[in-house]
Amino acid sequence: MAEQKDESPKEDRVTRIDGAHQVRSKELEKPVLPSQESAEAAAGASGPHDGEQLRNQAGQLARHLRLKQQQIDHRETQLNARVAQLERELRSTRLSSQEREHSFREREQELQQQVIDLRQQLQSHAAAEVSAEQIQDREAAERRKREADLERRERRLLEGQTRIAAEADSLRIAVDRLRAERTEVERELQIDRQQLVLRETELVEKERSLLANVERSRAAAETQARQMGRTSDEERAAVSKLQEKEAAVVKASLWLDEQMQSLEEERRLFDQERSAVQEENAQQRSSFEQWKQDAEQDVAATREKLARRQATLDEARESIEQMKREVHELHREAIEMSMVAEQLWQRLAKRGSVAELTSSLGKLRAKLADEFRLSQDELSHKEQELHRLAAKLGDKQDQLKEQRADLQEWLERRYTGIEDQAARLVARELELDEQQTEIQTREATWREERRQLQAQLREVTKRLVPVAA
C-alpha cells in the first residue's frame, strides 16, 4: 500500500494545448498485472504455500487497484466537472471583462466628451467674461461720454446764467433809465400842470376883467341910450370907446386862441411822449416776457435732460445688476462644473497617473479660484464706481436744484418788480388820461364862455349901432 501511495504521484499527465484541464492517459491508468508465466514460475519456485500467499496478495492487490481505480475515476469526474465549471467561469469572466472593457471605453468617451464640454463651457465662460469686459468698457465709454455731455450742459447752464445775469443787469439799467425818464416826465408834467394852473388863473382873471368891461360897457351903453339928449360928440366918443373895448375883446380872443394853440401843441407833445413811453414799456415788457419764456424753456429743457440722464443711469444700473447676476450665475455654474470635473478626474484617476491628475486638478482649481476672485474684485470695484457716480450725480442734481430754485426766485422777484412798475405806469397813464380829460373839459368850457362873450359883444354892438346912427 505504501508503495502504491508512493507511485501514485509519479503518474504522468497529458496537458491540453488550449490550457484546459489535464487528462490522464488511459493506458497509464490501467494497473499492471503480473503475467501468468511469472505467477506460475513464482508458484513453482516457492511451493504451494507461497503460491496461495501470492494469490491472496494478488487478490488483495487487485481489489485495492480496483478501489483505487474507482477513486481515480471519481476524482477524474470531479476534476472534469471542476474544469468545465472553471471553463464556464473563465468564459463568463472573459465576456464580463469584454463588457466591462466596452463599458469602460464608452465611459472614457463620455468622460472625454464631458471634458471637452467642460473646456467649451470654460471657453464660453471666458468669452462671456470677455464680452462682459467689452460691455463694461462700452459702458465706461458711455459713462465718460455722458459725463462729458453733463459737463457741457453745465457749462451751457453757467453760460445761460451769465447771459441771464447780463440781461438782468441790462434790464436793471433799462429800468433805472426808465425810472429816470419817468421822473423827468413827471417833473415836466408837474411844471406843465403848474403852468396850466397859472394860465388858467390868468385866463380866468382876463375873462373876469373882460366880462367886467363888457358889463361896464353895456351899462355905459344903456346909460348912454337913456341919455338921448347928449351931443353927438359924446355919442361918437362912446362909440369909439365901445369899438376900443371890442378891439380889446378881439385881442383877448386872439390871445386866448394863441394860448389854446400853445396848450394844444403841449398836449400833442405830451401825447407823443406818452406814446413813446408806452411803446418803450411795451417793448421792454415784450422783451422781458420773451426772456422769461426762454429762461423757462431752458430750465424745462435742463430738467428734461436731467430726467433723461437719471433714467439712463437707472437703466445702466439695472443692466449692471443684471450682468452681475448673470456673472454670479455663470460662476456658480462654473463651480458646479468644476465639482463635476473633480469627480470625473477622481474616476479617471483609477486609469491614469494620480500625481498628474492631482496636479492638473489643482491647477484647474487655482485657475477657477483666481478667475472667481478677479471677477468678484472687478464687480466690487464696478459697484463702488457706480455708487460713486450715483453720489456725484446726486450732488450735481442738488446743485442744479439749488441753482434752479435761485433762478426761479430771482425770476419771480424780477417779474414782481416789473409787474409793479407796469402797474405804476398804468396808473400814471390813467392819471394822465384824467388830466387830459380835465384839460379838454376846461377847453370846452373856455370855448363856450368865449362864444357866449362874443355873442354878448355882437349883441351890444348891434344895440350900439342904431344909437350911433
Tab-separated table of C-alpha atoms in Angstrom:
chain	number	residue	atom	x	y	z
A	1	MET	CA	0.000	0.000	0.000
A	2	ALA	CA	2.857	2.309	0.828
A	3	GLU	CA	4.455	1.568	-2.476
A	4	GLN	CA	1.209	2.290	-4.274
A	5	LYS	CA	0.898	5.623	-2.412
A	6	ASP	CA	4.426	6.477	-3.395
A	7	GLU	CA	3.855	5.507	-7.006
A	8	SER	CA	0.560	7.432	-7.480
A	9	PRO	CA	2.106	10.948	-7.525
A	10	LYS	CA	4.591	9.802	-10.077
A	11	GLU	CA	1.927	9.059	-12.616
A	12	ASP	CA	2.340	11.003	-15.854
A	13	ARG	CA	-0.334	13.527	-17.041
A	14	VAL	CA	-1.140	14.792	-20.554
A	15	THR	CA	-1.743	18.661	-20.764
A	16	ARG	CA	-4.070	20.199	-23.302
A	17	ILE	CA	-2.759	22.816	-25.722
A	18	ASP	CA	-5.529	25.329	-25.029
A	19	GLY	CA	-4.677	25.376	-21.354
A	20	ALA	CA	-7.723	23.376	-20.246
A	21	HIS	CA	-7.817	20.644	-17.599
A	22	GLN	CA	-5.303	17.767	-17.659
A	23	VAL	CA	-6.392	14.217	-18.523
A	24	ARG	CA	-4.587	11.081	-17.536
A	25	SER	CA	-3.675	8.607	-20.218
A	26	LYS	CA	-5.985	5.611	-20.255
A	27	GLU	CA	-3.064	3.319	-20.757
A	28	LEU	CA	-1.327	4.657	-17.689
A	29	GLU	CA	-4.469	4.337	-15.608
A	30	LYS	CA	-4.730	0.542	-16.185
A	31	PRO	CA	-2.937	-1.464	-13.466
A	32	VAL	CA	-0.023	-3.584	-14.487
A	33	LEU	CA	-0.916	-7.164	-13.531
A	34	PRO	CA	1.687	-9.891	-13.258
A	35	SER	CA	1.643	-12.317	-16.122
A	36	GLN	CA	0.587	-15.898	-15.756
A	37	GLU	CA	4.065	-17.261	-16.530
A	38	SER	CA	5.639	-15.174	-13.830
A	39	ALA	CA	2.962	-16.257	-11.408
A	40	GLU	CA	3.448	-19.917	-12.259
A	41	ALA	CA	7.183	-19.558	-12.051
A	42	ALA	CA	6.826	-17.931	-8.691
A	43	ALA	CA	4.453	-20.621	-7.595
A	44	GLY	CA	6.654	-23.445	-8.843
A	45	ALA	CA	9.649	-21.899	-7.257
A	46	SER	CA	8.120	-21.102	-3.894
A	47	GLY	CA	5.907	-24.044	-3.433
A	48	PRO	CA	2.219	-24.491	-2.795
A	49	HIS	CA	2.218	-22.330	0.289
A	50	ASP	CA	3.858	-19.483	-1.391
A	51	GLY	CA	1.500	-19.752	-4.316
A	52	GLU	CA	-1.503	-19.441	-2.054
A	53	GLN	CA	0.032	-16.477	-0.403
A	54	LEU	CA	0.762	-14.895	-3.712
A	55	ARG	CA	-2.778	-15.460	-4.885
A	56	ASN	CA	-4.091	-13.840	-1.743
A	57	GLN	CA	-1.768	-10.932	-2.214
A	58	ALA	CA	-2.682	-10.737	-5.866
A	59	GLY	CA	-6.408	-10.713	-4.955
A	60	GLN	CA	-5.810	-8.033	-2.361
A	61	LEU	CA	-3.755	-6.076	-4.813
A	62	ALA	CA	-6.457	-6.437	-7.468
A	63	ARG	CA	-9.156	-5.282	-5.053
A	64	HIS	CA	-7.001	-2.431	-3.945
A	65	LEU	CA	-6.286	-1.449	-7.519
A	66	ARG	CA	-9.964	-1.629	-8.448
A	67	LEU	CA	-10.815	0.542	-5.448
A	68	LYS	CA	-8.039	2.902	-6.406
A	69	GLN	CA	-9.288	2.917	-9.984
A	70	GLN	CA	-12.787	3.795	-8.772
A	71	GLN	CA	-11.379	6.592	-6.656
A	72	ILE	CA	-9.356	7.810	-9.573
A	73	ASP	CA	-12.401	7.684	-11.860
A	74	HIS	CA	-14.457	9.581	-9.267
A	75	ARG	CA	-11.715	12.140	-8.846
A	76	GLU	CA	-11.410	12.400	-12.604
A	77	THR	CA	-15.161	13.011	-12.888
A	78	GLN	CA	-14.983	15.660	-10.197
A	79	LEU	CA	-11.962	17.176	-11.829
A	80	ASN	CA	-13.651	17.230	-15.232
A	81	ALA	CA	-16.712	18.878	-13.697
A	82	ARG	CA	-14.465	21.371	-11.912
A	83	VAL	CA	-12.551	22.044	-15.119
A	84	ALA	CA	-15.813	22.531	-17.030
A	85	GLN	CA	-17.053	24.888	-14.328
A	86	LEU	CA	-13.755	26.744	-14.429
A	87	GLU	CA	-14.013	26.982	-18.202
A	88	ARG	CA	-17.546	28.366	-17.895
A	89	GLU	CA	-16.396	30.819	-15.274
A	90	LEU	CA	-13.454	31.750	-17.463
A	91	ARG	CA	-15.716	32.329	-20.454
A	92	SER	CA	-18.156	34.365	-18.369
A	93	THR	CA	-15.211	36.236	-16.890
A	94	ARG	CA	-13.899	36.927	-20.374
A	95	LEU	CA	-17.344	38.117	-21.511
A	96	SER	CA	-17.805	40.280	-18.441
A	97	SER	CA	-14.270	41.568	-18.908
A	98	GLN	CA	-15.035	42.433	-22.516
A	99	GLU	CA	-18.318	44.058	-21.471
A	100	ARG	CA	-16.563	45.986	-18.719
A	101	GLU	CA	-13.852	46.997	-21.139
A	102	HIS	CA	-16.502	48.138	-23.625
A	103	SER	CA	-18.366	49.998	-20.885
A	104	PHE	CA	-15.057	51.461	-19.720
A	105	ARG	CA	-14.336	52.610	-23.251
A	106	GLU	CA	-17.811	54.128	-23.550
A	107	ARG	CA	-17.393	55.745	-20.144
A	108	GLU	CA	-13.998	57.002	-21.197
A	109	GLN	CA	-15.518	58.501	-24.342
A	110	GLU	CA	-18.283	60.048	-22.249
A	111	LEU	CA	-15.722	61.446	-19.843
A	112	GLN	CA	-13.664	62.777	-22.723
A	113	GLN	CA	-16.808	64.346	-24.183
A	114	GLN	CA	-17.635	65.804	-20.769
A	115	VAL	CA	-14.093	67.140	-20.503
A	116	ILE	CA	-14.463	68.654	-23.988
A	117	ASP	CA	-17.835	70.112	-22.999
A	118	LEU	CA	-16.313	71.425	-19.796
A	119	ARG	CA	-13.495	73.032	-21.739
A	120	GLN	CA	-16.014	74.508	-24.170
A	121	GLN	CA	-18.041	75.825	-21.252
A	122	LEU	CA	-14.892	77.265	-19.729
A	123	GLN	CA	-14.104	78.842	-23.078
A	124	SER	CA	-17.670	80.146	-23.318
A	125	HIS	CA	-17.333	81.469	-19.774
A	126	ALA	CA	-14.085	83.118	-20.759
A	127	ALA	CA	-15.774	84.533	-23.859
A	128	ALA	CA	-18.668	85.686	-21.674
A	129	GLU	CA	-16.214	87.350	-19.326
A	130	VAL	CA	-14.508	88.948	-22.314
A	131	SER	CA	-17.883	90.110	-23.613
A	132	ALA	CA	-18.715	91.354	-20.121
A	133	GLU	CA	-15.450	93.249	-20.078
A	134	GLN	CA	-16.293	94.667	-23.505
A	135	ILE	CA	-19.731	95.635	-22.236
A	136	GLN	CA	-18.124	97.239	-19.216
A	137	ASP	CA	-15.691	99.074	-21.475
A	138	ARG	CA	-18.587	100.268	-23.619
A	139	GLU	CA	-20.471	101.303	-20.513
A	140	ALA	CA	-17.383	103.105	-19.223
A	141	ALA	CA	-17.055	104.889	-22.569
A	142	GLU	CA	-20.759	105.686	-22.488
A	143	ARG	CA	-20.393	106.901	-18.915
A	144	ARG	CA	-17.453	109.102	-19.872
A	145	LYS	CA	-19.470	110.392	-22.815
A	146	ARG	CA	-22.403	111.124	-20.553
A	147	GLU	CA	-20.143	112.866	-18.048
A	148	ALA	CA	-18.695	114.993	-20.854
A	149	ASP	CA	-22.240	115.734	-22.035
A	150	LEU	CA	-23.216	116.652	-18.486
A	151	GLU	CA	-20.187	118.923	-18.189
A	152	ARG	CA	-21.118	120.575	-21.494
A	153	ARG	CA	-24.648	121.052	-20.245
A	154	GLU	CA	-23.322	122.504	-17.016
A	155	ARG	CA	-21.131	124.889	-18.991
A	156	ARG	CA	-24.127	125.871	-21.120
A	157	LEU	CA	-26.148	126.336	-17.954
A	158	LEU	CA	-23.422	128.544	-16.483
A	159	GLU	CA	-23.250	130.479	-19.746
A	160	GLY	CA	-27.032	130.818	-19.669
A	161	GLN	CA	-26.857	132.036	-16.086
A	162	THR	CA	-24.141	134.507	-17.059
A	163	ARG	CA	-26.255	135.638	-20.003
A	164	ILE	CA	-29.284	135.895	-17.736
A	165	ALA	CA	-27.255	137.922	-15.241
A	166	ALA	CA	-26.054	140.207	-18.068
A	167	GLU	CA	-29.603	140.572	-19.341
A	168	ALA	CA	-30.740	141.241	-15.791
A	169	ASP	CA	-28.102	143.945	-15.474
A	170	SER	CA	-29.154	145.455	-18.792
A	171	LEU	CA	-32.783	145.203	-17.720
A	172	ARG	CA	-31.911	146.832	-14.409
A	173	ILE	CA	-30.127	149.630	-16.279
A	174	ALA	CA	-33.132	149.992	-18.594
A	175	VAL	CA	-35.465	150.079	-15.600
A	176	ASP	CA	-33.298	152.706	-13.925
A	177	ARG	CA	-33.250	154.716	-17.138
A	178	LEU	CA	-36.999	154.286	-17.423
A	179	ARG	CA	-37.426	155.436	-13.856
A	180	ALA	CA	-35.227	158.461	-14.543
A	181	GLU	CA	-37.216	159.236	-17.672
A	182	ARG	CA	-40.434	158.749	-15.772
A	183	THR	CA	-39.178	161.098	-13.068
A	184	GLU	CA	-38.237	163.619	-15.737
A	185	VAL	CA	-41.631	163.239	-17.409
A	186	GLU	CA	-43.366	163.612	-14.068
A	187	ARG	CA	-41.302	166.691	-13.330
A	188	GLU	CA	-42.140	168.151	-16.748
A	189	LEU	CA	-45.781	167.248	-16.236
A	190	GLN	CA	-45.702	168.945	-12.884
A	191	ILE	CA	-44.204	172.040	-14.490
A	192	ASP	CA	-46.799	171.873	-17.268
A	193	ARG	CA	-49.515	171.447	-14.684
A	194	GLN	CA	-48.259	174.458	-12.773
A	195	GLN	CA	-48.062	176.444	-15.995
A	196	LEU	CA	-51.567	175.314	-16.899
A	197	VAL	CA	-52.808	176.351	-13.495
A	198	LEU	CA	-51.140	179.738	-13.916
A	199	ARG	CA	-52.574	180.099	-17.401
A	200	GLU	CA	-55.969	179.044	-16.170
A	201	THR	CA	-55.716	181.634	-13.439
A	202	GLU	CA	-54.652	184.275	-15.927
A	203	LEU	CA	-57.434	183.298	-18.306
A	204	VAL	CA	-59.957	183.383	-15.518
A	205	GLU	CA	-58.741	186.811	-14.457
A	206	LYS	CA	-58.827	188.029	-18.040
A	207	GLU	CA	-62.274	186.574	-18.553
A	208	ARG	CA	-63.432	188.246	-15.396
A	209	SER	CA	-61.897	191.544	-16.485
A	210	LEU	CA	-63.427	191.173	-19.946
A	211	LEU	CA	-66.785	190.340	-18.500
A	212	ALA	CA	-66.475	193.247	-16.163
A	213	ASN	CA	-65.524	195.511	-19.043
A	214	VAL	CA	-68.400	194.170	-21.108
A	215	GLU	CA	-70.770	194.716	-18.237
A	216	ARG	CA	-69.441	198.181	-17.734
A	217	SER	CA	-69.668	198.837	-21.498
A	218	ARG	CA	-73.194	197.555	-21.597
A	219	ALA	CA	-74.126	199.602	-18.587
A	220	ALA	CA	-72.499	202.625	-20.146
A	221	ALA	CA	-74.291	201.953	-23.419
A	222	GLU	CA	-77.549	201.613	-21.632
A	223	THR	CA	-76.801	204.778	-19.756
A	224	GLN	CA	-75.907	206.484	-22.972
A	225	ALA	CA	-79.047	205.141	-24.598
A	226	ARG	CA	-81.102	206.634	-21.797
A	227	GLN	CA	-79.303	209.888	-22.157
A	228	MET	CA	-80.531	210.567	-25.659
A	229	GLY	CA	-80.134	214.200	-25.216
A	230	ARG	CA	-76.374	214.337	-25.210
A	231	THR	CA	-74.412	215.680	-28.063
A	232	SER	CA	-73.170	213.649	-30.996
A	233	ASP	CA	-69.597	214.194	-29.892
A	234	GLU	CA	-70.293	212.332	-26.738
A	235	GLU	CA	-72.038	209.612	-28.729
A	236	ARG	CA	-69.107	209.304	-31.077
A	237	ALA	CA	-66.810	209.144	-28.092
A	238	ALA	CA	-68.960	206.391	-26.610
A	239	VAL	CA	-68.964	204.507	-29.885
A	240	SER	CA	-65.214	204.953	-30.117
A	241	LYS	CA	-64.776	203.629	-26.613
A	242	LEU	CA	-67.042	200.731	-27.434
A	243	GLN	CA	-65.021	199.980	-30.534
A	244	GLU	CA	-61.841	200.143	-28.498
A	245	LYS	CA	-63.337	197.761	-25.987
A	246	GLU	CA	-64.451	195.497	-28.819
A	247	ALA	CA	-60.911	195.614	-30.215
A	248	ALA	CA	-59.628	194.732	-26.768
A	249	VAL	CA	-62.067	191.825	-26.632
A	250	VAL	CA	-60.928	190.675	-30.086
A	251	LYS	CA	-57.325	190.987	-28.982
A	252	ALA	CA	-58.092	188.999	-25.870
A	253	SER	CA	-59.820	186.395	-28.026
A	254	LEU	CA	-56.770	186.199	-30.259
A	255	TRP	CA	-54.541	185.804	-27.236
A	256	LEU	CA	-56.856	183.135	-25.923
A	257	ASP	CA	-56.656	181.360	-29.291
A	258	GLU	CA	-52.874	181.537	-29.148
A	259	GLN	CA	-52.917	180.125	-25.634
A	260	MET	CA	-55.242	177.356	-26.741
A	261	GLN	CA	-52.977	176.567	-29.682
A	262	SER	CA	-49.987	176.510	-27.348
A	263	LEU	CA	-51.903	174.261	-24.983
A	264	GLU	CA	-52.885	172.047	-27.914
A	265	GLU	CA	-49.227	171.839	-29.010
A	266	GLU	CA	-48.143	170.977	-25.481
A	267	ARG	CA	-50.850	168.357	-25.297
A	268	ARG	CA	-49.698	166.921	-28.625
A	269	LEU	CA	-46.091	166.775	-27.358
A	270	PHE	CA	-47.322	165.177	-24.160
A	271	ASP	CA	-49.264	162.606	-26.183
A	272	GLN	CA	-46.154	161.876	-28.240
A	273	GLU	CA	-44.028	161.465	-25.114
A	274	ARG	CA	-46.659	159.281	-23.513
A	275	SER	CA	-46.905	157.148	-26.678
A	276	ALA	CA	-43.118	156.812	-26.744
A	277	VAL	CA	-43.073	155.806	-23.071
A	278	GLN	CA	-45.900	153.323	-23.619
A	279	GLU	CA	-44.171	151.857	-26.667
A	280	GLU	CA	-40.899	151.563	-24.789
A	281	ASN	CA	-42.693	149.936	-21.860
A	282	ALA	CA	-44.434	147.555	-24.238
A	283	GLN	CA	-41.121	146.668	-25.877
A	284	GLN	CA	-39.468	146.132	-22.507
A	285	ARG	CA	-42.411	144.056	-21.323
A	286	SER	CA	-42.323	142.014	-24.543
A	287	SER	CA	-38.565	141.519	-24.284
A	288	PHE	CA	-38.916	140.544	-20.648
A	289	GLU	CA	-41.704	138.085	-21.471
A	290	GLN	CA	-39.578	136.614	-24.261
A	291	TRP	CA	-36.577	136.396	-21.952
A	292	LYS	CA	-38.707	134.828	-19.236
A	293	GLN	CA	-40.127	132.319	-21.725
A	294	ASP	CA	-36.630	131.463	-22.970
A	295	ALA	CA	-35.405	131.045	-19.393
A	296	GLU	CA	-38.360	128.793	-18.552
A	297	GLN	CA	-37.726	126.771	-21.706
A	298	ASP	CA	-34.048	126.446	-20.771
A	299	VAL	CA	-34.978	125.355	-17.267
A	300	ALA	CA	-37.555	122.885	-18.638
A	301	ALA	CA	-35.023	121.542	-21.152
A	302	THR	CA	-32.429	121.188	-18.392
A	303	ARG	CA	-34.977	119.424	-16.184
A	304	GLU	CA	-35.930	117.098	-19.032
A	305	LYS	CA	-32.279	116.359	-19.783
A	306	LEU	CA	-31.665	115.599	-16.119
A	307	ALA	CA	-34.693	113.312	-16.091
A	308	ARG	CA	-33.409	111.507	-19.192
A	309	ARG	CA	-29.970	111.312	-17.576
A	310	GLN	CA	-31.485	109.818	-14.434
A	311	ALA	CA	-33.499	107.315	-16.487
A	312	THR	CA	-30.377	106.367	-18.457
A	313	LEU	CA	-28.405	105.887	-15.260
A	314	ASP	CA	-31.209	103.775	-13.811
A	315	GLU	CA	-31.186	101.616	-16.947
A	316	ALA	CA	-27.391	101.337	-16.767
A	317	ARG	CA	-27.598	100.419	-13.082
A	318	GLU	CA	-30.264	97.808	-13.850
A	319	SER	CA	-28.183	96.380	-16.709
A	320	ILE	CA	-25.122	96.236	-14.445
A	321	GLU	CA	-27.154	94.476	-11.768
A	322	GLN	CA	-28.483	92.050	-14.383
A	323	MET	CA	-24.974	91.438	-15.674
A	324	LYS	CA	-23.793	90.961	-12.097
A	325	ARG	CA	-26.498	88.347	-11.517
A	326	GLU	CA	-25.595	86.640	-14.785
A	327	VAL	CA	-21.911	86.621	-13.844
A	328	HIS	CA	-22.764	85.161	-10.430
A	329	GLU	CA	-24.873	82.524	-12.144
A	330	LEU	CA	-22.027	81.749	-14.555
A	331	HIS	CA	-19.602	81.469	-11.647
A	332	ARG	CA	-21.985	79.183	-9.817
A	333	GLU	CA	-22.280	77.008	-12.911
A	334	ALA	CA	-18.501	77.092	-13.274
A	335	ILE	CA	-18.124	75.937	-9.666
A	336	GLU	CA	-20.638	73.160	-10.255
A	337	MET	CA	-18.826	72.134	-13.411
A	338	SER	CA	-15.545	72.228	-11.522
A	339	MET	CA	-17.043	69.883	-8.926
A	340	VAL	CA	-18.274	67.607	-11.691
A	341	ALA	CA	-14.850	67.763	-13.300
A	342	GLU	CA	-13.279	66.911	-9.954
A	343	GLN	CA	-15.471	63.833	-9.661
A	344	LEU	CA	-14.641	62.884	-13.225
A	345	TRP	CA	-10.960	63.319	-12.547
A	346	GLN	CA	-11.299	61.164	-9.442
A	347	ARG	CA	-12.865	58.459	-11.559
A	348	LEU	CA	-10.241	58.879	-14.230
A	349	ALA	CA	-7.517	58.670	-11.583
A	350	LYS	CA	-8.118	54.932	-11.427
A	351	ARG	CA	-6.923	54.628	-15.002
A	352	GLY	CA	-4.199	57.265	-15.104
A	353	SER	CA	-1.406	58.682	-13.030
A	354	VAL	CA	-2.713	60.043	-9.748
A	355	ALA	CA	0.059	62.617	-9.444
A	356	GLU	CA	-0.580	64.106	-12.891
A	357	LEU	CA	-4.348	64.179	-12.371
A	358	THR	CA	-3.912	65.761	-8.933
A	359	SER	CA	-1.583	68.389	-10.363
A	360	SER	CA	-3.986	69.180	-13.224
A	361	LEU	CA	-6.915	69.319	-10.833
A	362	GLY	CA	-5.021	71.654	-8.503
A	363	LYS	CA	-4.128	73.951	-11.376
A	364	LEU	CA	-7.744	73.942	-12.551
A	365	ARG	CA	-8.977	74.757	-9.053
A	366	ALA	CA	-6.428	77.542	-8.676
A	367	LYS	CA	-7.401	78.986	-12.053
A	368	LEU	CA	-11.104	78.888	-11.203
A	369	ALA	CA	-10.432	80.453	-7.801
A	370	ASP	CA	-8.345	83.221	-9.380
A	371	GLU	CA	-10.985	83.883	-12.026
A	372	PHE	CA	-13.729	83.960	-9.421
A	373	ARG	CA	-11.701	86.257	-7.145
A	374	LEU	CA	-10.829	88.596	-10.020
A	375	SER	CA	-14.451	88.680	-11.122
A	376	GLN	CA	-15.584	89.417	-7.580
A	377	ASP	CA	-12.983	92.173	-7.202
A	378	GLU	CA	-13.966	93.665	-10.546
A	379	LEU	CA	-17.647	93.551	-9.663
A	380	SER	CA	-16.948	95.158	-6.290
A	381	HIS	CA	-14.893	97.856	-7.974
A	382	LYS	CA	-17.649	98.478	-10.512
A	383	GLU	CA	-20.248	98.600	-7.772
A	384	GLN	CA	-18.169	101.138	-5.837
A	385	GLU	CA	-17.689	103.155	-9.024
A	386	LEU	CA	-21.433	103.033	-9.648
A	387	HIS	CA	-22.153	104.211	-6.100
A	388	ARG	CA	-19.598	107.000	-6.503
A	389	LEU	CA	-21.188	108.097	-9.772
A	390	ALA	CA	-24.641	107.945	-8.192
A	391	ALA	CA	-23.434	110.129	-5.299
A	392	LYS	CA	-21.789	112.546	-7.731
A	393	LEU	CA	-24.971	112.669	-9.806
A	394	GLY	CA	-26.992	113.316	-6.650
A	395	ASP	CA	-24.694	116.212	-5.733
A	396	LYS	CA	-24.998	117.591	-9.258
A	397	GLN	CA	-28.769	117.290	-9.079
A	398	ASP	CA	-28.829	119.074	-5.717
A	399	GLN	CA	-26.651	121.858	-7.119
A	400	LEU	CA	-28.853	122.160	-10.189
A	401	LYS	CA	-31.957	122.199	-8.000
A	402	GLU	CA	-30.473	124.976	-5.868
A	403	GLN	CA	-29.455	126.927	-8.959
A	404	ARG	CA	-32.879	126.397	-10.480
A	405	ALA	CA	-34.568	127.496	-7.235
A	406	ASP	CA	-32.367	130.610	-7.072
A	407	LEU	CA	-33.083	131.367	-10.714
A	408	GLN	CA	-36.808	130.855	-10.207
A	409	GLU	CA	-36.777	133.080	-7.127
A	410	TRP	CA	-34.851	135.766	-8.995
A	411	LEU	CA	-37.260	135.491	-11.925
A	412	GLU	CA	-40.210	135.834	-9.596
A	413	ARG	CA	-38.662	138.880	-7.962
A	414	ARG	CA	-37.908	140.446	-11.333
A	415	TYR	CA	-41.357	139.604	-12.618
A	416	THR	CA	-42.958	141.085	-9.487
A	417	GLY	CA	-40.842	144.238	-9.827
A	418	ILE	CA	-41.714	144.616	-13.475
A	419	GLU	CA	-45.391	143.976	-12.729
A	420	ASP	CA	-45.298	146.657	-10.040
A	421	GLN	CA	-43.574	149.022	-12.433
A	422	ALA	CA	-46.129	148.221	-15.128
A	423	ALA	CA	-48.940	148.825	-12.630
A	424	ARG	CA	-47.421	152.172	-11.688
A	425	LEU	CA	-47.081	153.072	-15.370
A	426	VAL	CA	-50.698	152.100	-15.986
A	427	ALA	CA	-51.774	154.206	-13.020
A	428	ARG	CA	-49.690	157.068	-14.367
A	429	GLU	CA	-51.309	156.653	-17.782
A	430	LEU	CA	-54.742	156.724	-16.182
A	431	GLU	CA	-53.774	159.850	-14.284
A	432	LEU	CA	-52.546	161.471	-17.494
A	433	ASP	CA	-55.778	160.455	-19.213
A	434	GLU	CA	-57.753	162.061	-16.416
A	435	GLN	CA	-55.648	165.197	-16.705
A	436	GLN	CA	-56.183	165.254	-20.461
A	437	THR	CA	-59.922	164.813	-19.970
A	438	GLU	CA	-59.912	167.623	-17.445
A	439	ILE	CA	-57.962	169.852	-19.853
A	440	GLN	CA	-60.381	169.032	-22.656
A	441	THR	CA	-63.311	169.820	-20.369
A	442	ARG	CA	-61.784	173.131	-19.394
A	443	GLU	CA	-61.013	173.890	-23.026
A	444	ALA	CA	-64.617	173.220	-23.967
A	445	THR	CA	-65.744	175.406	-21.095
A	446	TRP	CA	-63.430	178.202	-22.227
A	447	ARG	CA	-64.691	177.939	-25.779
A	448	GLU	CA	-68.280	178.058	-24.616
A	449	GLU	CA	-67.563	181.068	-22.443
A	450	ARG	CA	-65.734	182.780	-25.335
A	451	ARG	CA	-68.652	182.032	-27.658
A	452	GLN	CA	-71.067	183.496	-25.152
A	453	LEU	CA	-68.798	186.521	-24.704
A	454	GLN	CA	-68.601	187.034	-28.455
A	455	ALA	CA	-72.377	186.736	-28.704
A	456	GLN	CA	-72.778	189.305	-25.996
A	457	LEU	CA	-70.317	191.600	-27.797
A	458	ARG	CA	-72.236	191.221	-31.050
A	459	GLU	CA	-75.481	191.948	-29.264
A	460	VAL	CA	-74.030	195.038	-27.644
A	461	THR	CA	-72.607	196.143	-30.970
A	462	LYS	CA	-75.984	195.690	-32.610
A	463	ARG	CA	-77.571	197.744	-29.888
A	464	LEU	CA	-74.963	200.487	-30.146
A	465	VAL	CA	-75.125	200.848	-33.942
A	466	PRO	CA	-78.697	202.251	-34.023
A	467	VAL	CA	-77.833	204.515	-31.157
A	468	ALA	CA	-74.847	205.882	-33.059
A	469	ALA	CA	-76.994	206.391	-36.105
